[in-house]
Amino acid sequence: MDLIIKNGRIIDPTFDRDEVADLYVVDGRISAHPPEGECETIEARNLVVAPGLIDIHVHLREPGQSHKETIETGTQAAAAGGFSSVVCMPNTDPPADSASTITWITDRVRECALVNVFPTGAITKGLNGEEMAPIGSMVQAGIVAITDDGHCVQNHEVMRRAVEYARMFDLAVMDHCQDYNMVGGGVMHEGYWSTVLGLAGWPRTAEEIVVARNILLAELCGTRIHCQHLSSGGSVRLLRDARARGIPVTGELCPHHIALTDEFVSSFDTNYKMNPPLRARQDVEALIEGVADGAITLLGSDHAPHAFFEKEVEFDRAPFGILGLETELALFLTILVHRTKAIDLNRLITMYTVNPATLVRLQKGTLGDGADADVTIIDPELEWTFRKQDSYSRSRNTPFDGWELKGRAVRTIVAGKTVWKA
Amino acid sequence: MRTADPKPTRDLPQSANWHRKDLLGIRELELSEIELILDAAAAFKTVSSRDIKKVPALRGKTMVNFFVEPSTRTRTSFELAAFRLSADVVNISATTSSLQKGETLKDTALNLQALHADIIVLRHSSAGAPKFLAERLDSSIINAGDGAHEHPTQALLDVFTIREHLGKVEGLKVAIVGDILFSRVARSDIWALKKMGAEVTLVGPSTLVPRSFEEMGVEVARHIDDIVESADVINLLRIQHERQRKEYFPSLNEYVRFFGLTKARAAKLKPSCLVMHPGPINRGVEIDSEIADGPQSVILTQVTNGLAVRMAVLYLCSTAARKVR
């Protein structure tokens, strides 16, 4: 049914639009003219009407790990978090490293996804960092980027050739930045708390060294390289300098890296175990500064569901990762917009719409005439408490249970259809 | 039939001020709690020197020695301590447990609790494993060493031994020498010594004593010669040069050159300086054989005191668990 979203504050960064107005949806697209005939009216007074948000970094766990999450449950969580589109990672079982697995995913998405899902493909076969995956075939099957996320190509020559090859398809390369030798068996930030707790350290330098590698390769090949889930202040500095020189690199921030520090690990609660790890206060400050000055331009969740029994083990034996889709917008609003005022609401929306759409070349992230009617309605002032038992995810691995947050999505619309509302 | 001398029961140490069912580490203990354990240990030490080395304090209690990582000294010490308190003891090691069959730590522990284990003494390669169990079980959990995190009873027996020989810990200069980074003993010792007012200096290669340790309130020295003349206590840790240490220092030979307590260096020690080692020692590596057996060595006294300290810990935690229930 056609839609009128009335009296909302429409923020559409593509057109520098920020005004209270009505938004029209006709035949699943944004329209400059009101629908003719019967239509649904949504009252959005005191609410923000934004282009549907895009999460550039989620793990939907299918195929092969449906005890953690499915495309169905993961996209329900996305809708509840205010995301009309997600970009899913290829470290499934089997890994998404071939056109047939990508086709399996897109078929499954058609059957049961509540929001748009854009798959990525592996950089290397089996995510093993050695042999280039069939990138061209996967592009034809529908991938929007390549990444070995969860893994990191260690061989610079292999990475260089993949980056060079991806340029032929105007494809972004996204990288999980981790030097394996330096990290070894590291399970938390190397610093005071790893010293006290006797847990093996994962030093900042092991991320920064790969960020530096990626900057050099982006410069060499001219391909867009996106550094995922940055955790270290040093990475921000490298990225800032590189971007000032016009190198096509981008960086991504996840909410847990600014909401928490390594001190939380002293509880040995495995919901504080993620990769890269929670770092020190000075990193948190540098990351927020990086968002404020534009060194970091993308926000993502690294939504990484794991079953309860998998996480309820000794800290060093637990898998890395936490849920994110249902808390990320609220955490970023709370920390970046309300508490530190590092950015305003318009910038936050830009980082969740225009910037990811530009990176992976999606015709999304705007409310211009004729655009897909993906809309997120946000109440930026709403104070609420996150309860993990209310999550739509199949898993419950979140450290944010009981957190009091300010701001959240209250309605998510995909192609003109409300897929979730508060 | 008398199985134990009833008299010591009357002078069993005060436990009214102890409220923990578990002993997980030294970091979270108050100074008064450490002193309470040491005083209790002093009382229990007399038991071991009696003709009948047994008191009925834990009669009817079951203690499980759950050693997921191998140990002889600590396991035996806990076992003897339990015997002397009249507890029943079961030993489980990694190779005999269902962990070998893929059972999780949580499930193994829940099964032990279902069998009414009152006390579980856990040695585990993962830091935090005892805390993991303590949060999930009603049984008392005693940390017998978790990864590189803590080994609280070793630290307690170390400070007990220092106090016994030198009369105090406060103000003493204590050097801990060796592989600090991977040592749970070093961490527990640091907390115990700092809380009791000692000045602690860590000595070892910069790869094995990273700068982050200074944030724990200790000094760091890069040559054993810097501390031999001034130390009141030298605690030497076992140095390993197995596969996983190859990237930390080049050879045992080079280690000895900078950090070994050789005869020549030992000659410069104060006469009152105690030479300690948690064992097992590598003769000729971190310590010369003659020094290990020499008059300043209290290495075997540490072992004897370990028994008393563990009796105290088992007694106090078990009593607190009863109060909690």
XYZ file of C-alpha atoms in Angstrom:
747
model
C 0.000 0.000 0.000
C 1.144 3.537 -0.668
C 2.264 5.623 2.278
C 2.324 9.118 3.647
C 4.780 9.699 6.500
C 3.525 12.916 8.003
C 5.212 15.729 9.879
C 8.552 14.030 10.407
C 11.944 15.701 10.341
C 13.239 14.379 7.038
C 17.019 14.018 6.968
C 18.403 13.030 3.560
C 22.140 13.746 3.472
C 22.393 13.141 -0.272
C 20.409 16.311 -0.929
C 21.423 18.192 2.226
C 17.816 17.991 3.190
C 16.806 18.553 6.814
C 13.245 19.814 7.179
C 9.908 18.936 8.667
C 7.743 17.669 5.831
C 5.660 14.760 4.604
C 7.276 11.897 2.759
C 5.390 10.004 0.073
C 5.752 6.407 -1.004
C 4.159 5.162 -4.190
C 4.593 1.622 -5.502
C 7.473 0.943 -3.109
C 9.389 4.029 -4.170
C 9.848 7.490 -2.775
C 7.659 9.939 -4.684
C 7.695 13.709 -4.977
C 3.911 13.636 -5.269
C 1.360 12.278 -2.827
C -0.267 8.960 -3.610
C -3.563 9.027 -5.396
C -6.326 7.011 -3.821
C -6.185 4.937 -0.656
C -3.005 4.987 1.369
C -1.629 4.400 4.842
C -0.660 7.388 6.954
C 2.132 7.245 9.504
C 2.402 10.065 12.006
C 6.028 11.045 12.535
C 5.746 14.258 14.520
C 8.925 14.758 16.643
C 10.533 11.829 14.895
C 13.344 11.691 12.380
C 12.629 10.208 8.966
C 15.869 8.919 7.479
C 16.865 6.811 4.506
C 16.838 3.147 5.507
C 20.021 2.464 7.476
C 22.651 0.094 6.111
C 24.851 -2.076 8.332
C 28.021 -2.782 6.403
C 29.177 -5.598 8.666
C 27.003 -8.460 9.911
C 27.313 -12.223 10.245
C 24.078 -14.020 9.387
C 25.733 -17.453 9.857
C 24.015 -19.180 6.952
C 24.883 -21.510 5.386
C 26.070 -23.959 7.978
C 25.772 -22.313 11.375
C 22.040 -21.913 11.778
C 22.251 -22.789 15.473
C 23.819 -19.328 15.929
C 21.672 -17.299 13.546
C 19.726 -17.632 10.322
C 19.064 -15.215 7.522
C 15.505 -15.061 8.852
C 16.347 -14.307 12.498
C 19.320 -12.103 11.639
C 17.246 -9.901 9.367
C 14.498 -9.717 12.000
C 17.128 -8.394 14.396
C 18.277 -5.972 11.697
C 14.741 -4.670 11.220
C 14.333 -4.249 14.985
C 17.567 -2.268 15.054
C 16.395 0.081 12.298
C 18.319 -1.463 9.397
C 16.642 -1.910 6.042
C 19.841 -3.311 4.500
C 22.715 -5.404 5.741
C 25.962 -6.533 4.173
C 26.755 -10.075 5.287
C 30.170 -11.631 5.746
C 31.428 -14.756 3.974
C 32.872 -16.741 6.907
C 30.052 -19.259 6.843
C 30.270 -23.032 6.591
C 31.145 -23.576 3.801
C 32.672 -20.131 3.304
C 31.014 -17.944 0.690
C 33.913 -18.306 -1.728
C 32.092 -19.449 -4.862
C 29.223 -18.335 -7.087
C 27.156 -21.341 -6.017
C 27.298 -20.445 -2.319
C 26.479 -16.824 -3.125
C 23.506 -18.026 -5.165
C 22.412 -20.233 -2.263
C 22.500 -17.173 0.013
C 20.588 -14.919 -2.393
C 17.947 -17.641 -2.885
C 17.575 -18.002 0.857
C 17.358 -14.219 1.219
C 14.495 -14.173 -1.285
C 12.680 -16.851 0.713
C 12.947 -15.507 4.231
C 14.812 -12.230 4.701
C 12.910 -9.363 6.252
C 15.340 -6.697 5.006
C 17.694 -6.327 2.030
C 20.745 -8.541 2.280
C 23.851 -7.874 0.211
C 26.383 -10.685 0.361
C 30.129 -10.350 0.248
C 32.423 -13.010 -1.139
C 35.739 -14.303 0.128
C 38.997 -12.840 -1.110
C 40.669 -16.229 -1.035
C 39.402 -19.773 -1.427
C 38.368 -21.242 1.899
C 39.377 -17.937 3.551
C 42.821 -19.490 3.807
C 44.734 -16.517 2.458
C 46.505 -18.425 -0.292
C 44.579 -18.655 -3.555
C 42.298 -16.045 -5.084
C 38.584 -16.927 -4.940
C 36.530 -16.715 -8.173
C 35.857 -13.028 -7.657
C 34.387 -12.337 -11.098
C 31.921 -15.225 -10.904
C 30.834 -14.082 -7.464
C 30.291 -10.567 -8.787
C 27.983 -12.052 -11.399
C 26.191 -13.948 -8.608
C 25.618 -10.713 -6.713
C 28.372 -9.882 -4.234
C 28.949 -6.242 -3.352
C 32.476 -6.555 -1.942
C 35.143 -9.095 -1.087
C 36.556 -9.790 2.352
C 38.095 -12.652 4.305
C 36.521 -11.207 7.469
C 37.264 -13.237 10.543
C 40.493 -13.996 8.764
C 43.128 -11.752 7.269
C 45.236 -12.388 4.176
C 48.764 -12.476 5.579
C 50.654 -12.767 2.309
C 51.014 -9.233 0.963
C 51.526 -10.478 -2.583
C 48.276 -12.471 -2.506
C 46.482 -9.421 -1.108
C 48.044 -7.100 -3.650
C 46.880 -9.229 -6.576
C 43.351 -9.604 -5.169
C 43.120 -5.858 -4.625
C 44.393 -5.260 -8.133
C 41.917 -7.780 -9.585
C 38.955 -6.330 -7.647
C 39.516 -2.963 -9.288
C 38.407 -4.450 -12.624
C 34.910 -4.867 -11.105
C 34.932 -1.557 -9.200
C 34.680 -3.773 -6.138
C 35.611 -2.678 -2.635
C 37.959 -4.886 -0.657
C 37.125 -5.029 3.032
C 39.758 -6.250 5.431
C 39.824 -7.602 8.955
C 43.183 -6.145 9.960
C 45.185 -8.628 12.023
C 48.782 -9.810 11.819
C 48.576 -13.470 12.848
C 52.135 -13.833 14.050
C 51.906 -10.817 16.317
C 48.572 -11.828 17.757
C 49.430 -15.485 18.261
C 46.963 -16.836 20.797
C 45.991 -13.358 21.988
C 42.469 -13.096 23.374
C 42.351 -9.541 24.734
C 44.044 -6.155 24.398
C 47.718 -6.313 25.352
C 48.092 -3.879 28.209
C 47.643 -3.496 31.937
C 44.619 -5.774 32.162
C 46.094 -8.601 30.108
C 49.114 -8.363 32.403
C 46.973 -8.596 35.517
C 44.682 -11.314 34.220
C 47.414 -13.416 32.652
C 45.496 -13.603 29.388
C 47.480 -13.587 26.140
C 47.653 -10.094 24.649
C 46.472 -8.962 21.191
C 48.571 -5.831 20.652
C 47.355 -2.693 18.862
C 50.355 -2.889 16.585
C 49.063 -6.114 15.061
C 46.078 -4.174 13.701
C 47.974 -1.016 12.773
C 50.584 -2.897 10.757
C 47.864 -4.343 8.503
C 46.025 -1.015 8.249
C 49.324 0.457 7.038
C 49.690 -2.413 4.559
C 46.197 -1.749 3.227
C 46.887 1.958 2.829
C 49.970 1.162 0.777
C 48.071 -1.325 -1.393
C 45.163 1.080 -1.923
C 47.682 3.663 -3.048
C 49.462 1.186 -5.299
C 46.353 -0.280 -6.946
C 43.800 2.534 -6.696
C 41.213 0.111 -5.321
C 38.906 1.062 -2.445
C 40.056 -0.752 0.675
C 37.853 -0.669 3.724
C 39.424 -1.411 7.115
C 36.815 -3.161 9.201
C 36.086 -2.770 12.918
C 39.011 -0.538 13.872
C 39.968 -0.754 17.524
C 43.237 1.133 17.881
C 43.997 4.827 18.124
C 47.067 4.248 15.966
C 44.897 2.912 13.143
C 42.864 6.120 13.230
C 46.030 8.196 12.875
C 47.206 6.133 9.892
C 43.821 6.393 8.245
C 43.549 10.139 8.805
C 46.916 10.769 7.151
C 46.152 8.462 4.234
C 42.754 10.006 3.562
C 44.287 13.478 3.658
C 46.546 12.309 0.854
C 43.527 11.165 -1.151
C 44.123 7.427 -0.848
C 40.851 5.471 -1.244
C 40.766 3.889 2.201
C 37.926 3.936 4.697
C 37.552 2.839 8.281
C 34.704 1.384 10.265
C 33.793 1.727 13.927
C 31.777 -0.765 15.974
C 29.897 0.429 19.058
C 31.559 -1.923 21.536
C 34.963 -0.409 20.809
C 33.809 2.924 22.226
C 31.219 1.696 24.743
C 33.598 -0.627 26.608
C 37.254 -0.996 27.545
C 39.547 -3.925 28.286
C 38.910 -3.493 32.000
C 35.561 -5.255 31.521
C 37.456 -8.460 30.703
C 38.431 -8.728 34.387
C 35.024 -10.338 34.895
C 36.173 -13.141 32.540
C 32.704 -12.798 30.980
C 33.059 -14.033 27.416
C 30.582 -11.414 26.198
C 33.542 -9.046 26.454
C 35.572 -11.171 24.063
C 35.632 -9.925 20.501
C 38.110 -9.609 17.673
C 39.688 -7.095 17.550
C 39.516 -6.806 21.315
C 38.200 -4.070 23.591
C 41.017 -1.627 24.110
C 42.133 1.077 26.522
C 40.519 4.403 27.365
C 42.968 6.282 25.111
C 41.860 4.191 22.112
C 38.222 4.900 22.856
C 39.004 8.608 22.853
C 41.013 8.399 19.622
C 38.247 6.446 17.879
C 35.631 9.020 18.862
C 37.954 11.790 17.715
C 38.398 9.914 14.430
C 34.648 9.904 13.902
C 34.434 13.586 14.773
C 37.124 14.675 12.316
C 36.122 12.317 9.523
C 39.019 9.858 9.661
C 36.405 7.152 10.277
C 33.401 7.399 7.971
C 31.465 4.160 8.460
C 29.613 2.614 11.355
C 28.845 -1.084 11.626
C 27.944 -3.684 14.208
C 30.088 -6.734 13.457
C 26.941 -8.575 14.601
C 28.455 -11.956 15.509
C 25.975 -14.375 17.071
C 27.213 -17.405 19.005
C 25.089 -19.964 20.827
C 24.967 -19.752 24.614
C 26.773 -23.029 25.116
C 29.578 -21.923 22.816
C 30.190 -18.770 24.807
C 29.739 -20.351 28.254
C 33.277 -21.740 28.475
C 36.694 -20.665 29.721
C 37.550 -17.184 28.405
C 40.475 -18.211 26.213
C 38.437 -21.029 24.640
C 35.354 -18.959 23.795
C 34.668 -17.752 20.264
C 35.142 -14.059 19.517
C 32.168 -11.790 18.886
C 28.911 -10.330 20.176
C 25.473 -9.382 18.886
C 25.113 -5.854 17.580
C 22.184 -5.163 15.281
C 19.640 -4.257 17.933
C 21.906 -2.057 20.062
C 24.275 -0.323 17.630
C 22.118 2.644 16.599
C 21.149 3.350 20.190
C 24.740 3.033 21.425
C 26.067 5.366 18.744
C 23.267 7.876 19.350
C 23.921 7.727 23.082
C 27.707 7.993 22.895
C 28.476 9.935 19.705
C 25.487 12.262 19.465
C 24.194 12.768 23.002
C 27.114 12.166 25.381
C 30.275 13.281 23.562
C 28.580 15.319 20.830
C 31.322 14.134 18.476
C 28.862 14.268 15.576
C 25.316 15.429 15.012
C 22.396 13.316 13.920
C 22.857 14.210 10.257
C 26.436 12.948 10.281
C 25.413 9.760 12.024
C 22.784 9.132 9.354
C 25.321 9.874 6.627
C 27.664 7.298 8.120
C 24.887 4.715 8.096
C 23.478 5.485 4.635
C 25.397 7.452 2.025
C 28.821 6.238 3.096
C 28.171 2.490 3.036
C 26.099 2.856 -0.147
C 29.007 4.662 -1.785
C 31.571 2.137 -0.591
C 29.814 -0.935 -1.972
C 27.923 0.872 -4.764
C 24.343 0.346 -3.602
C 21.490 2.356 -5.094
C 20.342 2.968 -1.551
C 20.705 5.405 1.268
C 18.668 8.329 -0.065
C 15.093 9.576 -0.015
C 15.293 11.214 -3.448
C 12.424 10.954 -5.896
C 12.236 7.424 -7.297
C 14.554 5.853 -4.725
C 13.649 2.527 -3.125
C 11.311 3.335 -0.262
C 13.626 2.077 2.472
C 13.010 4.318 5.437
C 14.053 4.275 9.070
C 12.048 6.345 11.521
C 14.100 7.276 14.564
C 13.188 8.722 17.924
C 16.553 10.217 18.883
C 15.445 11.235 22.371
C 13.661 8.073 23.493
C 15.121 6.646 26.678
C 14.857 2.894 26.887
C 16.516 -0.165 28.372
C 17.845 -2.983 26.212
C 16.835 -6.452 27.390
C 18.544 -9.353 25.735
C 15.579 -11.642 26.234
C 13.670 -9.385 23.830
C 16.217 -9.885 21.048
C 15.119 -11.313 17.723
C 18.490 -12.984 17.245
C 18.848 -16.723 17.785
C 21.705 -15.959 20.160
C 22.063 -13.937 23.360
C 25.747 -13.066 23.412
C 25.614 -9.390 24.286
C 27.302 -7.388 27.054
C 24.637 -4.682 26.839
C 21.800 -6.427 28.660
C 20.135 -3.907 30.958
C 21.908 -0.881 29.455
C 19.972 2.363 29.529
C 20.185 4.012 26.126
C 18.932 7.179 24.512
C 17.481 7.056 21.027
C 16.402 4.220 18.798
C 14.601 3.301 15.608
C 10.855 3.083 16.055
C 9.938 1.849 12.582
C 11.757 0.167 9.736
C 10.324 0.278 6.229
C 11.646 -1.782 3.316
C 10.353 -1.007 -0.186
C 7.378 0.813 1.294
C 6.428 -1.987 3.660
C 6.781 -1.690 7.422
C 8.857 -4.687 8.513
C 9.159 -3.689 12.137
C 7.767 -1.095 14.498
C 8.232 -0.419 18.185
C 37.933 -45.271 68.344
C 39.878 -42.082 68.348
C 40.890 -41.068 64.865
C 42.244 -37.703 65.835
C 43.462 -35.728 68.752
C 40.443 -33.742 69.963
C 42.493 -31.023 71.599
C 43.404 -29.021 68.463
C 39.723 -28.652 67.653
C 39.389 -26.275 70.563
C 42.223 -24.108 69.386
C 41.258 -24.149 65.707
C 41.896 -20.745 64.201
C 39.301 -17.998 64.236
C 37.188 -18.088 61.127
C 34.497 -15.576 62.067
C 36.123 -12.854 59.960
C 36.432 -14.955 56.817
C 33.481 -14.731 54.436
C 34.638 -16.249 51.176
C 33.562 -19.703 50.072
C 36.176 -19.538 47.298
C 39.812 -18.562 47.035
C 40.282 -17.393 43.458
C 43.192 -14.992 43.693
C 45.162 -12.629 45.873
C 44.254 -9.471 43.935
C 40.776 -9.297 45.443
C 41.878 -10.018 49.036
C 42.149 -7.392 51.761
C 45.351 -7.268 53.775
C 43.385 -8.409 56.828
C 42.223 -11.497 54.940
C 45.776 -12.392 53.966
C 46.878 -12.004 57.576
C 43.958 -14.110 58.746
C 45.065 -16.969 56.472
C 48.679 -16.648 57.595
C 47.687 -16.719 61.262
C 45.480 -19.738 60.669
C 48.341 -21.409 58.798
C 50.666 -20.802 61.753
C 48.185 -22.607 63.984
C 47.835 -25.493 61.531
C 51.590 -25.790 61.127
C 51.818 -27.132 64.649
C 49.473 -29.964 63.685
C 51.978 -31.360 61.200
C 54.680 -31.546 63.811
C 52.562 -33.597 66.190
C 52.688 -37.321 66.578
C 49.094 -37.600 65.352
C 49.019 -35.279 62.360
C 45.294 -34.947 62.009
C 42.380 -32.818 63.190
C 38.682 -33.510 62.525
C 37.897 -30.044 61.171
C 36.648 -31.255 57.784
C 35.441 -34.725 58.757
C 32.603 -35.764 56.463
C 33.591 -33.230 53.801
C 34.583 -34.257 50.315
C 37.361 -32.479 48.474
C 37.970 -33.035 44.798
C 41.431 -32.343 43.451
C 40.505 -31.423 39.878
C 43.761 -30.991 37.990
C 43.180 -30.287 34.335
C 46.840 -29.346 34.005
C 49.511 -31.647 35.409
C 51.045 -30.985 38.827
C 52.685 -33.145 41.460
C 53.705 -30.755 44.191
C 50.551 -28.679 44.492
C 48.181 -31.612 44.078
C 49.982 -33.667 46.715
C 50.100 -30.698 49.055
C 46.349 -30.120 48.798
C 45.711 -33.844 49.187
C 47.810 -34.093 52.342
C 46.249 -30.908 53.702
C 42.795 -32.420 53.223
C 43.873 -35.682 54.867
C 45.152 -33.795 57.892
C 41.774 -32.071 58.183
C 40.047 -35.485 57.938
C 38.313 -34.727 54.628
C 37.707 -37.392 51.996
C 39.698 -36.776 48.846
C 39.164 -37.677 45.205
C 41.742 -36.931 42.541
C 40.750 -36.204 38.972
C 43.282 -35.373 36.292
C 42.844 -34.282 32.706
C 43.654 -37.715 31.356
C 41.163 -39.532 33.597
C 38.320 -37.030 33.300
C 35.508 -36.719 30.804
C 37.135 -33.538 29.524
C 39.101 -35.953 27.389
C 35.810 -37.034 25.835
C 34.855 -33.482 24.994
C 32.764 -32.678 28.052
C 32.896 -29.007 28.929
C 34.400 -27.727 32.165
C 30.947 -26.576 33.213
C 29.392 -30.007 32.779
C 32.218 -31.833 34.519
C 31.943 -29.431 37.438
C 28.158 -29.711 37.648
C 28.585 -33.472 37.858
C 31.065 -33.095 40.682
C 28.591 -30.909 42.508
C 25.826 -33.433 41.885
C 28.058 -35.910 43.725
C 28.162 -33.432 46.629
C 31.754 -32.330 46.390
C 32.127 -29.704 49.110
C 35.434 -28.339 47.893
C 36.864 -28.360 44.385
C 40.546 -27.562 44.058
C 41.075 -26.583 40.437
C 44.269 -26.397 38.409
C 43.519 -25.272 34.861
C 45.427 -23.892 31.895
C 42.805 -21.173 31.282
C 42.932 -17.948 33.272
C 39.605 -17.363 34.965
C 38.504 -21.020 35.006
C 38.140 -21.085 38.833
C 36.033 -17.914 38.738
C 33.909 -19.501 36.024
C 33.162 -22.441 38.339
C 32.747 -20.314 41.464
C 29.991 -18.327 39.764
C 28.116 -21.482 38.842
C 28.571 -23.894 41.746
C 27.762 -23.887 45.450
C 30.913 -25.877 46.196
C 33.969 -24.027 47.472
C 36.388 -23.420 44.615
C 40.070 -23.169 45.450
C 42.327 -21.912 42.685
C 45.410 -24.130 42.465
C 46.735 -22.184 39.484
C 44.839 -20.844 36.463
C 46.836 -20.184 33.331
C 49.170 -17.242 33.854
C 46.622 -15.535 36.106
C 46.998 -16.480 39.765
C 48.276 -19.181 42.080
C 47.082 -17.796 45.400
C 48.187 -20.573 47.759
C 51.738 -20.376 46.396
C 51.851 -16.645 47.141
C 50.427 -17.230 50.595
C 53.032 -19.844 51.404
C 55.728 -17.525 50.067
C 54.753 -14.617 52.313
C 54.195 -17.055 55.198
C 57.753 -18.298 54.760
C 59.153 -14.767 54.558
C 57.267 -13.678 57.651
C 58.340 -16.801 59.520
C 62.036 -16.244 58.773
C 62.349 -12.476 58.768
C 59.568 -11.594 61.181
C 57.757 -9.277 58.794
C 57.133 -8.539 55.155
C 56.598 -4.794 55.287
C 59.543 -2.757 54.029
C 61.498 -5.742 52.707
C 63.127 -5.627 49.297
C 61.884 -8.656 47.394
C 63.158 -9.563 43.927
C 61.278 -11.965 41.678
C 63.529 -13.249 38.921
C 62.694 -15.042 35.698
C 59.794 -15.695 33.352
C 57.339 -13.190 34.806
C 55.088 -12.853 31.761
C 53.879 -16.447 31.831
C 54.001 -16.853 35.607
C 50.888 -17.043 37.742
C 53.152 -17.337 40.779
C 54.731 -13.969 39.997
C 51.357 -12.244 39.725
C 50.006 -13.661 42.978
C 53.303 -12.929 44.713
C 53.239 -9.326 43.491
C 49.744 -8.751 44.895
C 50.513 -10.425 48.223
C 53.852 -8.681 48.692
C 52.508 -5.258 47.692
C 49.515 -5.565 49.998
C 51.843 -6.521 52.847
C 54.075 -3.526 52.185
C 57.144 -5.041 50.521
C 59.114 -3.310 47.764
C 58.993 -5.622 44.774
C 61.486 -5.662 41.910
C 60.986 -7.884 38.890
C 64.114 -9.093 37.141
C 64.207 -10.734 33.747
C 64.588 -10.265 30.008
C 62.510 -7.338 28.697
C 60.526 -9.802 26.586
C 59.457 -11.713 29.693
C 59.019 -8.663 31.938
C 57.149 -6.222 29.699
C 56.760 -2.624 30.799
C 53.076 -3.112 31.605
C 54.114 -4.777 34.886
C 55.324 -1.424 36.205
C 51.673 -0.352 36.323
C 51.197 -2.977 39.035
C 53.391 -0.863 41.298
C 56.672 -2.747 40.998
C 60.182 -1.867 39.883
C 61.830 -3.628 36.968
C 65.553 -4.456 36.749
C 67.322 -5.825 33.686
C 70.267 -7.517 35.368
C 70.380 -9.700 38.449
C 73.557 -7.896 39.533
C 71.415 -4.804 40.131
C 69.597 -6.481 43.010
C 71.816 -9.177 44.552
C 73.439 -6.892 47.098
C 70.301 -5.145 48.309
C 67.645 -7.871 48.261
C 66.151 -9.236 51.462
C 64.466 -12.016 49.501
C 65.199 -13.436 46.057
C 62.446 -15.542 44.571
C 63.666 -17.404 41.497
C 61.092 -18.709 39.049
C 61.559 -21.729 36.884
C 62.833 -20.669 33.492
C 61.701 -22.649 30.509
C 63.159 -22.677 27.087
C 60.747 -24.908 25.321
C 59.279 -24.359 21.898
C 56.990 -21.480 22.868
C 59.789 -19.479 24.492
C 62.239 -19.471 21.580
C 61.174 -16.025 20.459
C 61.551 -14.518 23.938
C 65.255 -15.115 24.558
C 67.970 -16.821 22.545
C 69.280 -19.546 24.853
C 69.444 -20.773 28.416
C 73.149 -20.020 28.318
C 72.478 -16.366 27.634
C 69.736 -16.327 30.264
C 72.148 -17.594 32.926
C 74.681 -14.950 31.910
C 72.287 -12.164 32.894
C 69.801 -13.699 35.318
C 71.152 -16.917 36.835
C 71.891 -16.947 40.585
C 75.411 -18.282 40.253
C 77.772 -18.984 43.143
C 79.731 -15.814 42.396
C 76.591 -13.692 42.556
C 75.260 -15.471 45.627
C 78.445 -14.507 47.459
C 77.282 -10.891 47.311
C 73.910 -11.598 48.951
C 73.223 -10.228 52.393
C 73.712 -13.034 54.917
C 70.081 -12.692 55.940
C 68.748 -12.837 52.359
C 66.321 -15.680 51.739
C 66.610 -17.657 48.515
C 63.228 -18.974 47.407
C 61.897 -21.002 44.499
C 58.380 -22.334 43.870
C 59.831 -25.435 42.180
C 60.450 -27.496 40.263
C 63.990 -26.103 40.054
C 66.384 -26.322 37.123
C 69.715 -26.807 38.847
C 72.413 -24.852 37.055
C 69.954 -22.652 35.186
C 68.100 -20.134 37.313
C 70.018 -21.271 40.385
C 73.329 -22.996 41.007
C 72.955 -26.353 42.661
C 75.003 -25.405 45.716
C 72.903 -22.317 46.339
C 69.689 -24.309 46.128
C 71.029 -26.613 48.824
C 72.819 -23.860 50.739
C 72.061 -22.226 54.078
C 70.135 -19.291 52.633
C 67.771 -21.522 50.685
C 64.291 -21.977 52.156
C 63.013 -23.905 49.152
C 62.022 -26.998 51.124
C 60.586 -24.939 53.974
C 58.285 -23.422 51.384
C 57.010 -26.906 50.574
C 56.400 -27.679 54.243
C 54.649 -24.363 54.787
C 52.512 -24.949 51.714
C 50.804 -27.733 53.580
C 49.907 -25.488 56.526
C 48.702 -22.681 54.282
C 46.505 -25.046 52.301
C 45.035 -26.497 55.484
C 44.146 -22.960 56.516
C 42.589 -22.129 53.147
C 40.553 -25.339 53.001
C 39.365 -24.857 56.551
C 38.400 -21.193 56.167
C 36.640 -21.508 52.815
C 34.803 -24.644 53.828
C 33.606 -22.982 57.035
C 32.467 -19.892 55.114
C 30.603 -22.050 52.616
C 28.712 -23.647 55.504
C 27.724 -20.176 56.732
C 26.575 -19.174 53.265
C 24.372 -22.230 52.963
